[in-house]
Structures are given as C-alpha cells and as structure tokens.
Coordinates of C-alpha atoms and ligand atoms in Angstrom, one line a residue:
M1 CA -153.1 235.0 -126.7
A2 CA -151.5 234.8 -130.4
P3 CA -148.5 236.9 -131.2
A4 CA -149.4 239.0 -133.9
S5 CA -148.3 238.1 -137.8
P6 CA -145.8 240.5 -139.0
S7 CA -148.1 241.6 -142.3
S8 CA -150.5 243.1 -139.3
V9 CA -147.5 244.3 -137.3
K10 CA -146.4 246.4 -140.6
R11 CA -150.0 247.4 -141.7
R12 CA -150.5 248.8 -137.7
C13 CA -146.7 251.1 -138.7
R14 CA -147.8 252.3 -141.6
R15 CA -151.0 253.6 -140.5
C16 CA -149.0 255.2 -137.6
L17 CA -147.5 257.3 -140.2
Y18 CA -150.4 258.1 -142.0
W19 CA -150.9 260.6 -139.3
I20 CA -148.2 262.4 -139.4
P21 CA -148.8 265.2 -141.9
V22 CA -152.0 265.4 -139.7
L23 CA -149.8 265.6 -136.7
F24 CA -147.4 268.6 -138.3
I25 CA -150.5 270.4 -139.6
S26 CA -151.7 269.8 -135.5
I27 CA -148.3 271.6 -133.9
I28 CA -148.2 274.3 -137.1
V29 CA -151.5 275.4 -135.4
C30 CA -150.3 274.9 -131.6
W31 CA -148.0 276.7 -132.7
S32 CA -149.5 279.9 -134.6
Y33 CA -151.7 280.1 -131.2
Y34 CA -148.9 280.7 -129.1
A35 CA -146.8 283.2 -131.2
Y36 CA -151.0 285.1 -132.1
V37 CA -152.2 285.1 -129.0
I38 CA -149.2 285.7 -126.3
Q39 CA -146.4 286.6 -128.4
L40 CA -147.7 289.1 -130.9
C41 CA -151.0 290.5 -128.8
I42 CA -150.3 289.7 -125.2
V43 CA -146.8 290.9 -125.4
S44 CA -145.6 293.0 -128.5
M45 CA -149.8 295.4 -129.0
E46 CA -149.6 298.5 -126.6
N47 CA -153.0 299.2 -127.5
I48 CA -155.4 297.8 -125.4
G49 CA -158.7 298.6 -128.1
E50 CA -156.6 296.8 -130.7
K51 CA -155.3 294.2 -128.7
V52 CA -159.0 292.8 -127.3
L53 CA -160.6 293.0 -131.0
C54 CA -157.4 291.0 -132.5
L55 CA -158.0 289.1 -129.8
L56 CA -161.4 288.2 -130.3
A57 CA -161.3 287.7 -134.5
Y58 CA -158.7 285.6 -134.1
H59 CA -160.8 283.0 -131.6
F60 CA -164.1 283.5 -134.2
F61 CA -161.2 282.2 -136.5
V62 CA -159.0 280.0 -135.5
L63 CA -162.6 277.9 -133.6
L64 CA -164.2 277.6 -136.9
F65 CA -161.3 276.3 -138.7
V66 CA -160.5 273.7 -135.6
W67 CA -164.0 272.6 -136.2
S68 CA -164.1 272.1 -139.7
Y69 CA -160.6 270.3 -139.4
W70 CA -161.8 268.1 -136.6
K71 CA -165.0 267.3 -138.8
T72 CA -163.1 266.3 -141.8
I73 CA -160.4 264.2 -140.1
F74 CA -162.9 262.4 -138.0
T75 CA -165.8 262.0 -140.3
S76 CA -166.2 258.3 -141.2
P77 CA -166.4 258.1 -145.2
M78 CA -170.0 256.5 -146.0
N79 CA -170.0 253.1 -148.2
P80 CA -171.9 251.8 -150.7
T81 CA -175.5 250.0 -149.0
K82 CA -176.2 246.4 -148.9
E83 CA -178.5 246.9 -151.7
F84 CA -174.8 246.8 -153.9
H85 CA -173.5 244.7 -152.2
L86 CA -173.3 240.2 -153.7
S87 CA -175.7 237.7 -151.5
Y88 CA -174.0 234.8 -150.4
A89 CA -175.3 232.7 -153.5
D90 CA -174.2 235.6 -156.3
K91 CA -170.9 235.5 -154.7
E92 CA -170.0 232.4 -155.3
L93 CA -171.4 232.0 -157.9
I94 CA -169.2 234.9 -159.0
E95 CA -165.9 233.1 -157.1
R96 CA -167.0 230.1 -159.3
E97 CA -166.8 231.6 -163.0
P98 CA -164.9 234.5 -162.3
R99 CA -165.3 236.0 -165.7
G100 CA -167.4 233.9 -166.9
E101 CA -171.0 234.7 -168.0
S102 CA -172.5 234.0 -164.7
Q103 CA -170.5 236.9 -163.1
Q104 CA -172.1 239.0 -165.9
E105 CA -175.7 237.6 -165.4
V106 CA -174.8 238.7 -162.1
L107 CA -174.0 241.6 -162.6
R108 CA -177.1 242.4 -164.6
R109 CA -179.3 241.3 -162.3
L110 CA -177.8 243.4 -159.3
A111 CA -177.5 246.6 -161.8
K112 CA -181.2 246.6 -162.9
D113 CA -183.1 246.9 -159.7
L114 CA -180.3 249.8 -158.8
P115 CA -180.2 253.7 -159.7
V116 CA -176.9 252.5 -161.5
Y117 CA -176.6 255.0 -164.6
T118 CA -172.2 255.3 -164.8
R119 CA -170.1 252.4 -166.7
T120 CA -166.8 251.8 -167.0
M121 CA -164.7 253.1 -170.0
S122 CA -165.8 250.2 -172.0
G123 CA -169.6 250.3 -171.0
A124 CA -169.8 247.6 -168.4
I125 CA -171.5 248.1 -164.9
R126 CA -168.6 248.9 -162.6
Y127 CA -168.1 246.6 -160.2
C128 CA -165.2 245.9 -156.8
D129 CA -163.7 243.0 -156.8
R130 CA -162.2 243.7 -153.8
C131 CA -165.7 245.2 -151.4
Q132 CA -167.7 242.8 -153.7
L133 CA -170.4 244.5 -155.1
V134 CA -171.9 247.3 -157.6
K135 CA -170.4 250.7 -157.2
P136 CA -173.1 253.3 -157.4
D137 CA -172.6 255.7 -159.0
R138 CA -169.7 258.8 -158.0
C139 CA -168.8 255.6 -155.1
H140 CA -164.9 254.7 -156.2
H141 CA -162.2 252.3 -154.4
C142 CA -160.0 254.0 -152.2
S143 CA -156.6 251.8 -152.2
V144 CA -156.0 253.6 -148.6
C145 CA -158.8 253.3 -146.8
D146 CA -158.8 249.8 -149.1
K147 CA -163.1 250.4 -149.1
C148 CA -165.2 251.7 -151.8
I149 CA -166.5 255.1 -150.5
L150 CA -169.3 257.3 -151.9
K151 CA -169.3 260.1 -154.1
M152 CA -165.1 259.3 -153.4
D153 CA -163.2 263.2 -154.2
H154 CA -159.6 261.7 -153.4
H155 CA -157.9 260.5 -150.3
C156 CA -156.0 264.0 -148.4
P157 CA -152.9 262.5 -146.2
W158 CA -153.9 266.4 -144.3
V159 CA -156.5 265.0 -142.8
N160 CA -155.4 260.9 -143.3
N161 CA -159.7 260.7 -144.0
C162 CA -161.3 259.9 -147.4
V163 CA -163.1 262.8 -148.5
G164 CA -166.4 261.9 -150.1
F165 CA -170.2 262.4 -149.8
S166 CA -169.9 262.6 -146.0
N167 CA -167.4 265.3 -145.4
Y168 CA -166.7 266.9 -148.6
K169 CA -168.4 270.4 -146.7
F170 CA -166.4 270.0 -144.1
F171 CA -162.9 269.5 -146.1
L172 CA -164.4 273.1 -148.0
L173 CA -165.2 274.5 -145.1
F174 CA -161.9 274.0 -143.9
L175 CA -159.9 275.4 -146.4
A176 CA -162.1 278.5 -146.5
Y177 CA -161.3 279.0 -142.7
S178 CA -157.7 277.6 -142.9
L179 CA -157.7 280.6 -145.8
L180 CA -159.4 282.7 -143.9
Y181 CA -157.5 282.3 -140.8
C182 CA -153.6 282.5 -142.7
L183 CA -155.2 285.9 -143.9
F184 CA -156.3 287.3 -141.0
I185 CA -152.6 286.4 -139.4
V186 CA -151.1 288.3 -142.7
A187 CA -153.8 291.6 -142.5
T188 CA -153.0 291.8 -138.5
D189 CA -149.1 290.9 -138.8
L190 CA -147.9 292.8 -141.4
Q191 CA -147.4 296.1 -139.6
Y192 CA -145.3 294.3 -136.8
F193 CA -143.0 292.4 -139.7
I194 CA -142.4 295.5 -140.9
K195 CA -141.4 297.4 -137.8
F196 CA -139.2 294.3 -137.7
W197 CA -137.5 294.8 -140.7
T198 CA -137.7 298.6 -140.5
M199 CA -135.5 298.4 -137.0
T200 CA -132.8 295.6 -138.1
L201 CA -132.5 298.1 -141.3
E202 CA -131.4 300.6 -138.7
L203 CA -129.2 299.4 -136.4
S204 CA -127.2 297.6 -139.6
A205 CA -127.0 301.4 -141.2
V206 CA -126.1 302.7 -137.5
G207 CA -123.1 299.5 -137.4
N208 CA -122.2 300.7 -141.0
E209 CA -121.7 304.3 -139.9
T210 CA -119.4 302.6 -136.8
Q211 CA -117.3 301.1 -139.6
S212 CA -116.7 304.2 -141.7
N213 CA -115.5 306.3 -139.2
V214 CA -113.5 303.4 -137.4
H215 CA -111.1 302.8 -140.7
H216 CA -110.7 306.5 -141.1
N217 CA -109.9 308.1 -136.9
R218 CA -108.1 304.8 -135.7
T219 CA -106.9 307.2 -132.5
Q220 CA -110.5 308.7 -131.6
I221 CA -112.2 304.6 -131.7
T222 CA -112.5 304.6 -128.1
Q223 CA -114.9 307.5 -128.2
E224 CA -116.3 306.3 -131.7
L225 CA -117.3 303.2 -130.3
S226 CA -118.7 304.8 -126.9
T227 CA -120.8 307.2 -129.4
V228 CA -121.8 304.2 -131.7
D229 CA -122.8 301.8 -128.6
S230 CA -125.0 305.1 -127.1
K231 CA -126.7 305.6 -130.2
M232 CA -127.8 301.8 -131.2
Q233 CA -128.3 301.4 -127.8
S234 CA -130.7 304.7 -127.8
S235 CA -132.2 303.0 -131.8
V236 CA -133.4 300.2 -129.8
Q237 CA -135.0 301.2 -127.1
H238 CA -136.7 304.0 -129.8
N239 CA -137.6 300.7 -131.9
E240 CA -139.0 299.2 -129.0
T241 CA -141.5 301.3 -127.2
Q242 CA -142.3 302.6 -131.1
N243 CA -142.3 299.4 -132.8
G244 CA -143.7 297.9 -129.6
L245 CA -141.2 294.7 -130.0
P246 CA -139.3 294.8 -127.0
D247 CA -137.5 291.8 -126.8
T248 CA -136.0 289.3 -130.2
Q249 CA -138.5 286.1 -128.7
A250 CA -140.8 288.4 -130.1
K251 CA -139.1 289.2 -132.8
F252 CA -138.5 285.4 -134.3
H253 CA -142.4 284.5 -133.5
I254 CA -144.2 287.3 -135.5
M255 CA -141.5 286.9 -138.1
F256 CA -141.8 283.4 -138.9
L257 CA -146.0 283.6 -138.4
F258 CA -146.0 286.4 -141.3
F259 CA -143.5 283.4 -143.4
A260 CA -146.1 281.1 -141.9
A261 CA -149.5 282.2 -142.6
A262 CA -148.5 283.9 -146.5
M263 CA -147.4 281.3 -147.6
F264 CA -149.7 279.1 -146.7
S265 CA -152.6 281.4 -147.9
V266 CA -150.7 281.5 -151.3
S267 CA -150.9 277.1 -151.3
L268 CA -154.4 277.5 -150.0
S269 CA -156.1 280.2 -152.2
S270 CA -155.4 278.1 -155.2
L271 CA -156.8 274.8 -153.7
F272 CA -160.0 275.4 -152.0
G273 CA -160.1 278.0 -156.0
Y274 CA -160.3 274.7 -157.9
H275 CA -162.6 273.2 -155.7
C276 CA -165.0 276.0 -155.7
W277 CA -164.7 275.9 -159.4
L278 CA -165.1 272.3 -158.5
V279 CA -168.7 273.0 -156.6
C280 CA -170.1 275.2 -159.6
K281 CA -169.9 272.3 -162.1
N282 CA -170.7 269.8 -159.9
R283 CA -166.7 267.2 -160.1
S284 CA -165.1 265.3 -157.5
T285 CA -161.4 265.7 -158.2
L286 CA -161.5 262.2 -160.2
E287 CA -164.3 263.2 -162.4
A288 CA -162.5 266.2 -163.4
F289 CA -159.6 264.1 -163.9
R290 CA -161.9 261.3 -165.9
A291 CA -165.0 262.7 -166.8
P292 CA -167.8 259.7 -165.4
V293 CA -169.4 257.2 -168.8
F294 CA -172.9 256.8 -169.1
R295 CA -174.7 255.3 -171.1
H296 CA -174.4 257.2 -174.4
G297 CA -170.8 258.2 -173.2
T298 CA -168.4 260.8 -171.6
D299 CA -170.5 263.3 -169.7
K300 CA -167.9 266.0 -167.7
N301 CA -171.3 267.9 -166.8
G302 CA -173.8 265.2 -166.4
F303 CA -174.4 265.3 -162.9
S304 CA -174.0 269.1 -163.2
L305 CA -177.4 270.8 -162.8
G306 CA -176.8 274.8 -162.6
F307 CA -175.3 276.6 -160.0
S308 CA -178.3 277.6 -157.6
K309 CA -178.3 273.3 -157.3
N310 CA -174.8 272.7 -157.4
L311 CA -174.3 274.1 -154.5
R312 CA -177.7 272.9 -153.1
Q313 CA -176.3 269.7 -153.5
I314 CA -173.1 270.1 -151.1
F315 CA -174.7 272.9 -148.6
G316 CA -177.8 271.7 -148.3
D317 CA -181.2 273.9 -148.6
E318 CA -181.0 276.4 -145.0
K319 CA -178.6 278.6 -145.7
K320 CA -177.8 279.1 -141.9
F321 CA -175.7 276.3 -141.8
W322 CA -174.4 276.6 -145.2
L323 CA -171.1 277.6 -142.8
L324 CA -171.2 275.3 -140.2
P325 CA -169.5 272.5 -140.6
V326 CA -172.3 270.3 -140.2
F327 CA -173.6 268.0 -142.5
T328 CA -176.8 269.3 -144.9
S329 CA -175.6 268.0 -148.2
Q330 CA -178.8 266.5 -149.9
G331 CA -178.7 263.0 -150.8
D332 CA -178.1 260.0 -149.5
G333 CA -174.9 259.1 -151.5
C334 CA -175.8 256.1 -153.7
S335 CA -177.4 258.4 -156.0
F336 CA -177.5 261.5 -157.8
P337 CA -179.3 263.8 -159.8
T338 CA -178.6 264.0 -163.7
C339 CA -178.8 266.0 -166.1
L340 CA -179.3 263.7 -169.5
V341 CA -182.5 262.8 -170.3
N342 CA -182.8 264.8 -173.3
Q343 CA -178.7 263.8 -173.7
D344 CA -179.3 260.4 -173.6
P345 CA -180.6 258.6 -176.7
E346 CA -182.2 255.6 -174.9
Q347 CA -184.5 257.6 -172.8
V348 CA -187.2 258.9 -172.4
S349 CA -188.8 262.3 -171.9
T350 CA -192.4 263.2 -171.1
P351 CA -193.3 267.0 -172.1
T352 CA -193.1 267.7 -168.0
G353 CA -191.5 264.9 -166.4
A354 CA -193.8 264.2 -163.7
N355 CA -195.8 261.1 -164.6
L356 CA -192.7 259.4 -165.8
T357 CA -190.8 260.5 -162.3
A358 CA -194.1 259.8 -160.1
K359 CA -194.0 256.1 -162.3
S360 CA -190.4 255.4 -162.3
I361 CA -190.4 255.7 -158.1
E362 CA -193.2 253.5 -158.1
N363 CA -191.9 250.9 -160.2
H364 CA -187.8 251.3 -158.9
P365 CA -187.4 249.5 -155.8
F366 CA -184.7 251.9 -154.6
P367 CA -184.5 253.6 -152.5
S368 CA -186.2 251.5 -150.2
K369 CA -186.8 254.8 -147.6
P370 CA -189.0 258.1 -149.0
L371 CA -187.2 260.7 -150.6
R372 CA -186.1 263.5 -148.6
E373 CA -187.7 266.9 -148.8
S374 CA -184.1 267.9 -151.0
Q375 CA -184.3 265.4 -152.8
S376 CA -188.0 265.9 -154.0
H377 CA -187.2 269.7 -155.3
L378 CA -184.1 267.8 -157.3
L379 CA -187.0 265.0 -159.0
T380 CA -189.5 267.8 -159.4
D381 CA -187.9 270.7 -161.0
S382 CA -185.4 268.9 -163.5
Q383 CA -184.9 265.7 -164.6
S384 CA -183.7 263.4 -162.1
W385 CA -182.7 259.8 -162.0
T386 CA -185.5 257.8 -161.1
E387 CA -186.1 259.9 -164.3
S388 CA -183.3 259.3 -166.8
N389 CA -183.3 256.0 -165.9
G390 CA -186.5 254.3 -165.3
N391 CA -187.5 253.8 -168.3
S392 CA -184.3 252.1 -170.0
E393 CA -183.6 250.7 -167.4
K394 CA -186.5 247.6 -167.7
G395 CA -185.5 246.8 -171.5
T396 CA -181.2 247.4 -172.1
L397 CA -179.7 247.4 -169.1
G398 CA -177.3 245.6 -169.9
M399 CA -178.7 244.1 -173.1
S400 CA -177.2 247.0 -174.9
N401 CA -173.5 246.0 -173.1
P402 CA -173.2 242.4 -174.3
G403 CA -169.0 243.2 -173.5
L404 CA -170.1 243.7 -169.7
A405 CA -166.7 243.2 -168.0
I406 CA -165.8 244.2 -164.6
E407 CA -164.2 247.0 -163.5
N408 CA -160.9 247.3 -161.4
E409 CA -160.1 250.6 -159.3
T410 CA -157.8 250.8 -156.6
Ligands
LIG1 ZN1 -164.5 248.8 -153.2
LIG2 ZN1 -159.4 256.4 -148.6

C-alpha cells in the first residue's frame, strides 16, 4: 500500500479541524443536560410537581433541538443533476479552447435546454470551472466543500456543512429549537440564579458586620467571631433550606447554565430573526448580500412569490410537518419559480398564463420527471420558471448576450 501523499494528509487534518466547532457545541449541550437535569432539577428543586414539569418540558425541547441539529449536520447538500454537467466531448472542447468561441457555443447549447434564468454580472451564463457544469439558478460553488451546492445559503462552521436546498428547513428549525431551548433554561433557571446571588449578598453583609465589630472592640473578638460564625452558619442553613441550593457544585452549574443560556439566546435570536426575514423575502444569505442577476438585470425580489408561497417553498404544503425536521421543501432544487414575467421585457405573458405554461412544459426537455403537486400549485397560480422563460429561451438565450463569459465563484 502506497503511503499517503502530504497533500492528502493535510486535507484529512483540515477535515478533522472542521469538526471542532461541532464538538464544542456538543460538549456544551451535554454539559447543559447534566447541569439542568441533575444539578437543577434533581438536586436543587424541592417541589415534585415543578421537578416533573421541568424535566418533561426540558426533554421535549432538547429532543427537537438535537434532532434538528443532527439533521442539519448529516444531511448531504444536493449537487446539480447530470443535465447541468458537460458531456465528455464538451469538456474536451472547452479544455482545448478554454476562453474561445467554442466554449460560449457549448454553454449556450447546454443552457438552451435548461431552466437557467440567472446570469453573471456581465450577463453571461453561470458556469463552474471546477465542477465543469452550468450552474442552476441559486446554485453556488462552496470553496470549503469544493462542490456546487443547490440553493446554497452559506457554509456553516457550527454544523460543518453547507446549508442549502436539502437542509435549509432543518437549519431554520435548529435555530428555532436551540433558541427555545435556551429561553426555557433562562426562564426556569432564573429564580435559582437570583436566590444564589441573594444568598451571596446576605453572607457578604454578615461578613462586613463582623469586621466592623472587631475593629471597635478587640477585647470581644473571640465572642464576636463565634457569634458571627453561628450567624453565618444559620444563614447558610436558612438559605439552603429556603433556596434549594444545598451545595456549591450545584450553585456553580446553575449560575453558569444561566449565563450560557442567556448569552446564546441573544445571539440566536438575532440570527433566527434574520433568517425569518430571509424566508419571508425568499432570499438566501448569499442573495441578500448580492442580488441575483436576471436577463433584465439585478432583482433582489426575483424569487419572491409572496409570504405564503415563500413559506411553503421551504416548509411544504402539509402544515403537520412544518415543525418537524423532515424534508418537505418544494421543488427539485435545480429550478425555482420567479415573479418576473411582467418585468422581463424579453418574456411574453398571456392573460391567464395557462396555455403558455402548458406549452412551455411540453416543449421543454427539463425537468424530465413529472412536476410534483407542490410545484404544480406554483406553476398554475403564479408565473413559473417555465412560463417566465419558455418563450424567451427559444430566440434570445445566448444571442442577447454576445459577451458570454465564464463566471468563477469560489
Ligand atoms: Zn462548482
Ligand atoms: Zn460548503
């Protein structure tokens, strides 16, 4: 067996390092489980009803949180289908003349039969040099995964995975459930956290009283100290029985659990709020930073179909599955309905759109498989990708963009 080359060893080491943030989160979750279940519920809570209720609710939140986190990490991002890849002959042609007219010809020919409506900033068809394929709409090349990812949102180090079409719903649920998990801990831990500080302040007050008395009357020091000692002991006992914080170990865990949960709640709520806004607008994080370019120009709302349809694109039609980390997103990830039929001067619209849609689907070689019901909804009651592009594809694609160039995205 040949020894591994230095570059492959380096790559493997890098892959291991990518797991460190996931390991960090996992350790924090495991510790929070120990701190909440053992130290707070079992050791510190005295009321049986409160204990049972907190344990049940906690396990409900932690189950959904870990489930959605797991699915976000281990759901492989989807890559463009073989229709978008160049054939062996086309690859040879492009390799022979990487920047020549033949390359433009190949891309034009390929894109003509594909539902590709977005372009590069210069108006060229989007092409990935590394994967040697025409990029579907909303697809981007991830430099970490070294692959083209369908509807790429971003590469998330906290899940060591690309967040894209296949796992965006899981990522959203992961944010939602981790936020709920943290808020639940903050809400139920708060009273114990306050009691801890109250007890600390009381002890501190007793200690100050001691020092003052000793300073004024040194002859009574022994007597004072013994009085104070008994005061402190009784204070501790009083607090322990009253507050339910019987030992310092529990106090330490309860205090840090509260701090950690509060800290994560703040950062998660801003991230979750931002992604809710993106879902409402039907934008990926990348599209929020750089708006997609269509034939008629840049349009940040090009994929937005209205709040309800935008929501259904991610979560699907069946509401009973919305809150579960199971895949229910609409579409195939390669093509997306747009709302641009009335804005694109190259696109022809009909009063109803129905005939045009049917005709376009009939004439279009993509997708080869029948459209799902969820897609049909979008196609019949809104301007779809087939409708918005079917006509213009025939005569204008490629021709209207003489400066066809290669887009390199890493
Ligand atoms: Zn690529
Ligand atoms: Zn990636």
